[in-house]
PDB file of C-alpha atoms in Angstrom:
ATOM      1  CA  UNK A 212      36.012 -43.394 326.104  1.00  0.00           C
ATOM      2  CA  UNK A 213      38.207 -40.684 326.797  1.00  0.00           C
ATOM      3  CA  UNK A 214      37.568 -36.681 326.875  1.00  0.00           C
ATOM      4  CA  UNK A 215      40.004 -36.410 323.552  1.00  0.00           C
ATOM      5  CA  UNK A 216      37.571 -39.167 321.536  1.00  0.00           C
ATOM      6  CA  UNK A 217      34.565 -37.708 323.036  1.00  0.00           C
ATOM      7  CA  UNK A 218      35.370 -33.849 321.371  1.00  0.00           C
ATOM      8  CA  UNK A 219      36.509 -35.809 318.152  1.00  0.00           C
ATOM      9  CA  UNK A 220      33.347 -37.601 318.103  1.00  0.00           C
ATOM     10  CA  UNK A 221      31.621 -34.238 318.313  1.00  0.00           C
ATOM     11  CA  UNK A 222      33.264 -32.029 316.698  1.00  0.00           C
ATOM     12  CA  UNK A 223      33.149 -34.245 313.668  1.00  0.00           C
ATOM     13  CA  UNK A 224      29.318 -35.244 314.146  1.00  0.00           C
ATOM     14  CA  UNK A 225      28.951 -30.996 314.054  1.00  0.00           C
ATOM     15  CA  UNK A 226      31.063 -30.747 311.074  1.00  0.00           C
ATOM     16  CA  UNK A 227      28.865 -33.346 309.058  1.00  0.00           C
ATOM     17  CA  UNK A 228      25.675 -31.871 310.708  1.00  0.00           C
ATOM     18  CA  UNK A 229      26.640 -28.402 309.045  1.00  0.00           C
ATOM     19  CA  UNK A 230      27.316 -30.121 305.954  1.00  0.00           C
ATOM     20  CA  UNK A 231      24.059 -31.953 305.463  1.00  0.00           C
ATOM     21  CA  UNK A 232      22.277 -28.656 306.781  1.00  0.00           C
ATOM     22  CA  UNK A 233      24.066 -26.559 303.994  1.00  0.00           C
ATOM     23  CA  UNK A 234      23.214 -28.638 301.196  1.00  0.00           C
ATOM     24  CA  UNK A 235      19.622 -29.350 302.414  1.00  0.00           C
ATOM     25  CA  UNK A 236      19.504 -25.224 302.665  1.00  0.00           C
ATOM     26  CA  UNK A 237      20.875 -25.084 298.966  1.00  0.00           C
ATOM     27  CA  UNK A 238      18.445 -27.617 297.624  1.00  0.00           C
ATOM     28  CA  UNK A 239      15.870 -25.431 298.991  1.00  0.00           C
ATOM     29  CA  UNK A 240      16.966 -21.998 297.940  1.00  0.00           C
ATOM     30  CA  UNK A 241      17.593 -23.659 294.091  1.00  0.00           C
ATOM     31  CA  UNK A 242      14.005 -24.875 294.406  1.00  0.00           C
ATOM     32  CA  UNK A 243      12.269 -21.770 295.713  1.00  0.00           C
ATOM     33  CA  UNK A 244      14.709 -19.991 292.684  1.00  0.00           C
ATOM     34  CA  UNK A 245      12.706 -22.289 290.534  1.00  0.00           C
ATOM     35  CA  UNK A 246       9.836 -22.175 291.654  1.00  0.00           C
ATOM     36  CA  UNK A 247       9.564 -18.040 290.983  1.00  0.00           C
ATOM     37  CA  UNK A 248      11.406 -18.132 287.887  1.00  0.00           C
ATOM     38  CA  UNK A 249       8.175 -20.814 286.891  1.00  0.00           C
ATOM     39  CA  UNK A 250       5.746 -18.744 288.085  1.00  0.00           C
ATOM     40  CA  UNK A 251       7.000 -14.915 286.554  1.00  0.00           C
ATOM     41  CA  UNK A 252       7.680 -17.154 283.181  1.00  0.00           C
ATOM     42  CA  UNK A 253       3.841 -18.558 283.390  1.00  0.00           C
ATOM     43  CA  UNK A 254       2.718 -15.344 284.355  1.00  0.00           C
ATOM     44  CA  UNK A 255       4.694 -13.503 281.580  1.00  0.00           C
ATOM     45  CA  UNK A 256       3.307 -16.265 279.172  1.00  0.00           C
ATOM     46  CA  UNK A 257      -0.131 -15.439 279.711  1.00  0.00           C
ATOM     47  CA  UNK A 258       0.562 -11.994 279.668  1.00  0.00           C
ATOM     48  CA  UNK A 259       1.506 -12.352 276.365  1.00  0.00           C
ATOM     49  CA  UNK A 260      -1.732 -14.545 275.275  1.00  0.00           C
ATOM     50  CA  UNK A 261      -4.020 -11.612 276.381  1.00  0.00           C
ATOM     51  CA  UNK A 262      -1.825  -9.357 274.494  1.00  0.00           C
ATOM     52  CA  UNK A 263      -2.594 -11.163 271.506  1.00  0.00           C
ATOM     53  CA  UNK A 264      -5.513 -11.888 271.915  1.00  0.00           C
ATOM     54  CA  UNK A 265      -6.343  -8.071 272.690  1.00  0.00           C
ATOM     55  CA  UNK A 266      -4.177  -7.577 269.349  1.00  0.00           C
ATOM     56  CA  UNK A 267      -6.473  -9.845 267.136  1.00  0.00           C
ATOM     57  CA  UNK A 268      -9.779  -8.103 268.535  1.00  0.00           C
ATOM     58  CA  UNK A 269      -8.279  -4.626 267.742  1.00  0.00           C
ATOM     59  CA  UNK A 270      -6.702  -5.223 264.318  1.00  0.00           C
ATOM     60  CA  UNK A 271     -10.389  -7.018 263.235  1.00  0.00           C
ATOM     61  CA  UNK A 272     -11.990  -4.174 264.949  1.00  0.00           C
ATOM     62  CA  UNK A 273      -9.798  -1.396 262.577  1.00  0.00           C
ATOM     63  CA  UNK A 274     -10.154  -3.474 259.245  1.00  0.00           C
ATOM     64  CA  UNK A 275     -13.978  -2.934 259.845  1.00  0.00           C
ATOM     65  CA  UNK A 276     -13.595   0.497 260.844  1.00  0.00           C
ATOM     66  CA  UNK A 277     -11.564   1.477 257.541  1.00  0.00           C
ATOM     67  CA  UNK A 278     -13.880  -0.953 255.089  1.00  0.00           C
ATOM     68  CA  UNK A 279     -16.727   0.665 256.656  1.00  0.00           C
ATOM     69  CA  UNK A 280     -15.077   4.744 256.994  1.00  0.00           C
ATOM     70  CA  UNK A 281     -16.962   5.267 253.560  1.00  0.00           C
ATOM     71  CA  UNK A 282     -20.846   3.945 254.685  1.00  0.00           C
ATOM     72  CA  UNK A 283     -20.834   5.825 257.776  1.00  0.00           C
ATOM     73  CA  UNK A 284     -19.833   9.948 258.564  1.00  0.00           C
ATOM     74  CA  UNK A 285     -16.429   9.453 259.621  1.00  0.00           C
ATOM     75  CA  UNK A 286     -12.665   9.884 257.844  1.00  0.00           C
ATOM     76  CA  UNK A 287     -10.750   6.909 258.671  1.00  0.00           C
ATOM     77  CA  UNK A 288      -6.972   7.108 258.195  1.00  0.00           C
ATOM     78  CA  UNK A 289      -6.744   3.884 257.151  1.00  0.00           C
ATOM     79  CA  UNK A 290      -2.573   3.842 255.980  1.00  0.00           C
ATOM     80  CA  UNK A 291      -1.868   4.780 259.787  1.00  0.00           C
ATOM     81  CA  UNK A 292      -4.207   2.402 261.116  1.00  0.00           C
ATOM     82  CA  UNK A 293      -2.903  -0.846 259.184  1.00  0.00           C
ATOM     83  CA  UNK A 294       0.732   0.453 259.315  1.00  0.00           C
ATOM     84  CA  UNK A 295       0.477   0.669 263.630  1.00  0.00           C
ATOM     85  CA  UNK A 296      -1.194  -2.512 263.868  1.00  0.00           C
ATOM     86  CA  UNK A 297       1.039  -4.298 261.359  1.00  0.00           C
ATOM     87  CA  UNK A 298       4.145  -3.086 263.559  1.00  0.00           C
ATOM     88  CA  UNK A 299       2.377  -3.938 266.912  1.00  0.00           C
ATOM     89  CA  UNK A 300       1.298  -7.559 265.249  1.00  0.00           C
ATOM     90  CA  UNK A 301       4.805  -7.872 264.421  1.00  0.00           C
ATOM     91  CA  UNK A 302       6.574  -6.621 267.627  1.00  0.00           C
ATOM     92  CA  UNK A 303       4.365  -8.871 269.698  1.00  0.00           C
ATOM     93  CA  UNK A 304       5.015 -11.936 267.660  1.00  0.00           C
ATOM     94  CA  UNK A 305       8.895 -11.302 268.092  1.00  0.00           C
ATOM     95  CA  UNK A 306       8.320 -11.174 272.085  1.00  0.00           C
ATOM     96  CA  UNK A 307       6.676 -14.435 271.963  1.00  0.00           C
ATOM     97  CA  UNK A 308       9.532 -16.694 270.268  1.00  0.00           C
ATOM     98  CA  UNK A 309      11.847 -16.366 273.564  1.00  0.00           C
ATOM     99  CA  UNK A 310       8.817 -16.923 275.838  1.00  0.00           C
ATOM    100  CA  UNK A 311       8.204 -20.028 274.281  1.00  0.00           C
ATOM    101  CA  UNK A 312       4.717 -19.674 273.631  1.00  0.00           C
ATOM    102  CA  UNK A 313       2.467 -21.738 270.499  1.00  0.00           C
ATOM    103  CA  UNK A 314       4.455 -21.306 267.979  1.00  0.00           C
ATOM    104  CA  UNK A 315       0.612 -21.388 265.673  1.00  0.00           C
ATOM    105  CA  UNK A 316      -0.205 -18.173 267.543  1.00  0.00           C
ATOM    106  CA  UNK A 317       3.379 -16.329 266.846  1.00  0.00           C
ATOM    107  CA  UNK A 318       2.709 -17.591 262.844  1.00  0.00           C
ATOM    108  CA  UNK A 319      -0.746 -16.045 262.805  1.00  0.00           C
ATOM    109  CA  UNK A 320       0.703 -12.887 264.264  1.00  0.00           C
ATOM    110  CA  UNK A 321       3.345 -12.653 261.627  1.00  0.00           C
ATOM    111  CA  UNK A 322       1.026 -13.447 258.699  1.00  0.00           C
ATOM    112  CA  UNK A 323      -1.631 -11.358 259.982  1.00  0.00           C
ATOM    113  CA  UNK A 324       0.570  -8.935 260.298  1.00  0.00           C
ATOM    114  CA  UNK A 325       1.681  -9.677 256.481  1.00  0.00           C
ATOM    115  CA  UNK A 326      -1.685  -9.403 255.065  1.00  0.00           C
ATOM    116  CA  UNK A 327      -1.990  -6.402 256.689  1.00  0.00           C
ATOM    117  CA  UNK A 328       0.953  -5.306 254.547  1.00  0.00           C
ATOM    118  CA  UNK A 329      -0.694  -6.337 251.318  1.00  0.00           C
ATOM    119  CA  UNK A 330      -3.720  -4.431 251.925  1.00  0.00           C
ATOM    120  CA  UNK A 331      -1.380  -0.882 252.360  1.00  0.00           C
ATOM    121  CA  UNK A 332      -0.233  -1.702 249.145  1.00  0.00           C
ATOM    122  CA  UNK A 333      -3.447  -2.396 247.523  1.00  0.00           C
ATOM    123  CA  UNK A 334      -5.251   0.475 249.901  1.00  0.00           C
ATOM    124  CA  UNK A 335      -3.942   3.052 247.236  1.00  0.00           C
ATOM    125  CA  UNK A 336      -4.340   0.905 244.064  1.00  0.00           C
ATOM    126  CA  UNK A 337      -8.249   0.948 244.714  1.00  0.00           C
ATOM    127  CA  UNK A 338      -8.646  -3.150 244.427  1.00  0.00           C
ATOM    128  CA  UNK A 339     -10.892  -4.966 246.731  1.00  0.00           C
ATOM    129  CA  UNK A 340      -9.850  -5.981 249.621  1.00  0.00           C
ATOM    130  CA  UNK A 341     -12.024  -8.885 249.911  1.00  0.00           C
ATOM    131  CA  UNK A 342      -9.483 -11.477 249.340  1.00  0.00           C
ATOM    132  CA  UNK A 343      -7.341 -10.446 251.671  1.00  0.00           C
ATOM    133  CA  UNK A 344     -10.627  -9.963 254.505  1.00  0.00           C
ATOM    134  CA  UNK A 345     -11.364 -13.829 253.705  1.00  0.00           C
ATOM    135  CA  UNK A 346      -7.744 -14.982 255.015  1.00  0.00           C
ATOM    136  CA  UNK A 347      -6.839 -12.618 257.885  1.00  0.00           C
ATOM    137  CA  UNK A 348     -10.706 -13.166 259.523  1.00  0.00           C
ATOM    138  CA  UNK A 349      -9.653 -16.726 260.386  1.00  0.00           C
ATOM    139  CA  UNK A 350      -6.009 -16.116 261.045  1.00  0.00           C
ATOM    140  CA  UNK A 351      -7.454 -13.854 264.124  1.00  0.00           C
ATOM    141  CA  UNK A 352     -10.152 -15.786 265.165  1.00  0.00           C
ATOM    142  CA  UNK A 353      -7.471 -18.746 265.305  1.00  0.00           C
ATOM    143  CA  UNK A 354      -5.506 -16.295 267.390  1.00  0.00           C
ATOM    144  CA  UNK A 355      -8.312 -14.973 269.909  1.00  0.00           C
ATOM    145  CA  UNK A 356      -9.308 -18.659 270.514  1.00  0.00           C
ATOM    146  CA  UNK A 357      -5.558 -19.910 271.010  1.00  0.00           C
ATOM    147  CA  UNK A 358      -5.214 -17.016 273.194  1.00  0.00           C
ATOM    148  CA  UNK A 359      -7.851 -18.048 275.785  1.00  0.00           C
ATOM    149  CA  UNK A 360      -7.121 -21.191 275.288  1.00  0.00           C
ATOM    150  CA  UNK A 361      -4.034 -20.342 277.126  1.00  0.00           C
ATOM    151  CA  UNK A 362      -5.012 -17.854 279.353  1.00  0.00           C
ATOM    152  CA  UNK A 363      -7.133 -20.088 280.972  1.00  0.00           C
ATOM    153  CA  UNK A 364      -4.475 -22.695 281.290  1.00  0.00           C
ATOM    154  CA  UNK A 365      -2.113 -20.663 282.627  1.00  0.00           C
ATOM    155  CA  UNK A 366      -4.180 -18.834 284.865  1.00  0.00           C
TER     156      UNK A 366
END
């Protein structure tokens, strides 16, 4: 074999070794990529299922706060408290849709969040707010349980 063959041979055996090596080193970069964009969108998901659940514990915690403001000393401004939760209900429920979380616990959200609107309106009109009460307890219980549900399987 001569000197001239002998370079050829490699020289072309380095060429393909670099080749191989850079698209073994892209496979790996793409994969680690992956591999963080998985984990922030996991960790972002159960971000979002404590959120809500954290959401369904506070909003039951002010409807028994205002339906109790009149047996106990203390003025509850109970417009401002439904009106704030009904906005944060219904901001959360919009960050979920992209993060592609249960779409059952981004429903509940929205009609809690609802309800929540039809009891302002009846607030003022003085009529019980029992009805309303018997379907937004479940919604958030649905919602706290979902919520761990999750939590725990994403964490």
């Amino acid at each position: 074999m001569s000197l001239a063959t002998s370079a050829a041979t490699t020289f072309l055996g380095a060429v393909a070794g670099g080749i191989v090596s850079y698209f073994v080193s892209g496979r790996v970069a793409r994969d680690q990529i992956e591999a963080q964009y998985n984990l922030r969108n996991k960790r972002e998901r159960r971000d979002w299922y404590k959120k809500a659940n954290e959401l369904a514990e506070l909003t039951l915690s002010d409807w028994y706060d205002v339906m109790s403001s009149g047996e106990v000393d203390h003025d509850v401004d109970a417009t401002g408290k439904f009106d704030d939760r009904r906005e944060e209900l219904r901001r959360h429920a919009a960050v979920g849709q992209p993060l592609n979380v249960d779409y059952d616990v981004v429903s509940n959200l929205e009609q809690a969040s609802a309800n929540l609107s039809l009891a302002l309106t009846q607030l003022d009109s003085g009529k019980d707010l029992a009805g309303i009460e018997n379907r937004l307890d479940p919604i958030l219980e649905e919602v706290q349980e979902e919520s761990q549900e999750k939590v725990s399987e994403l964490s």
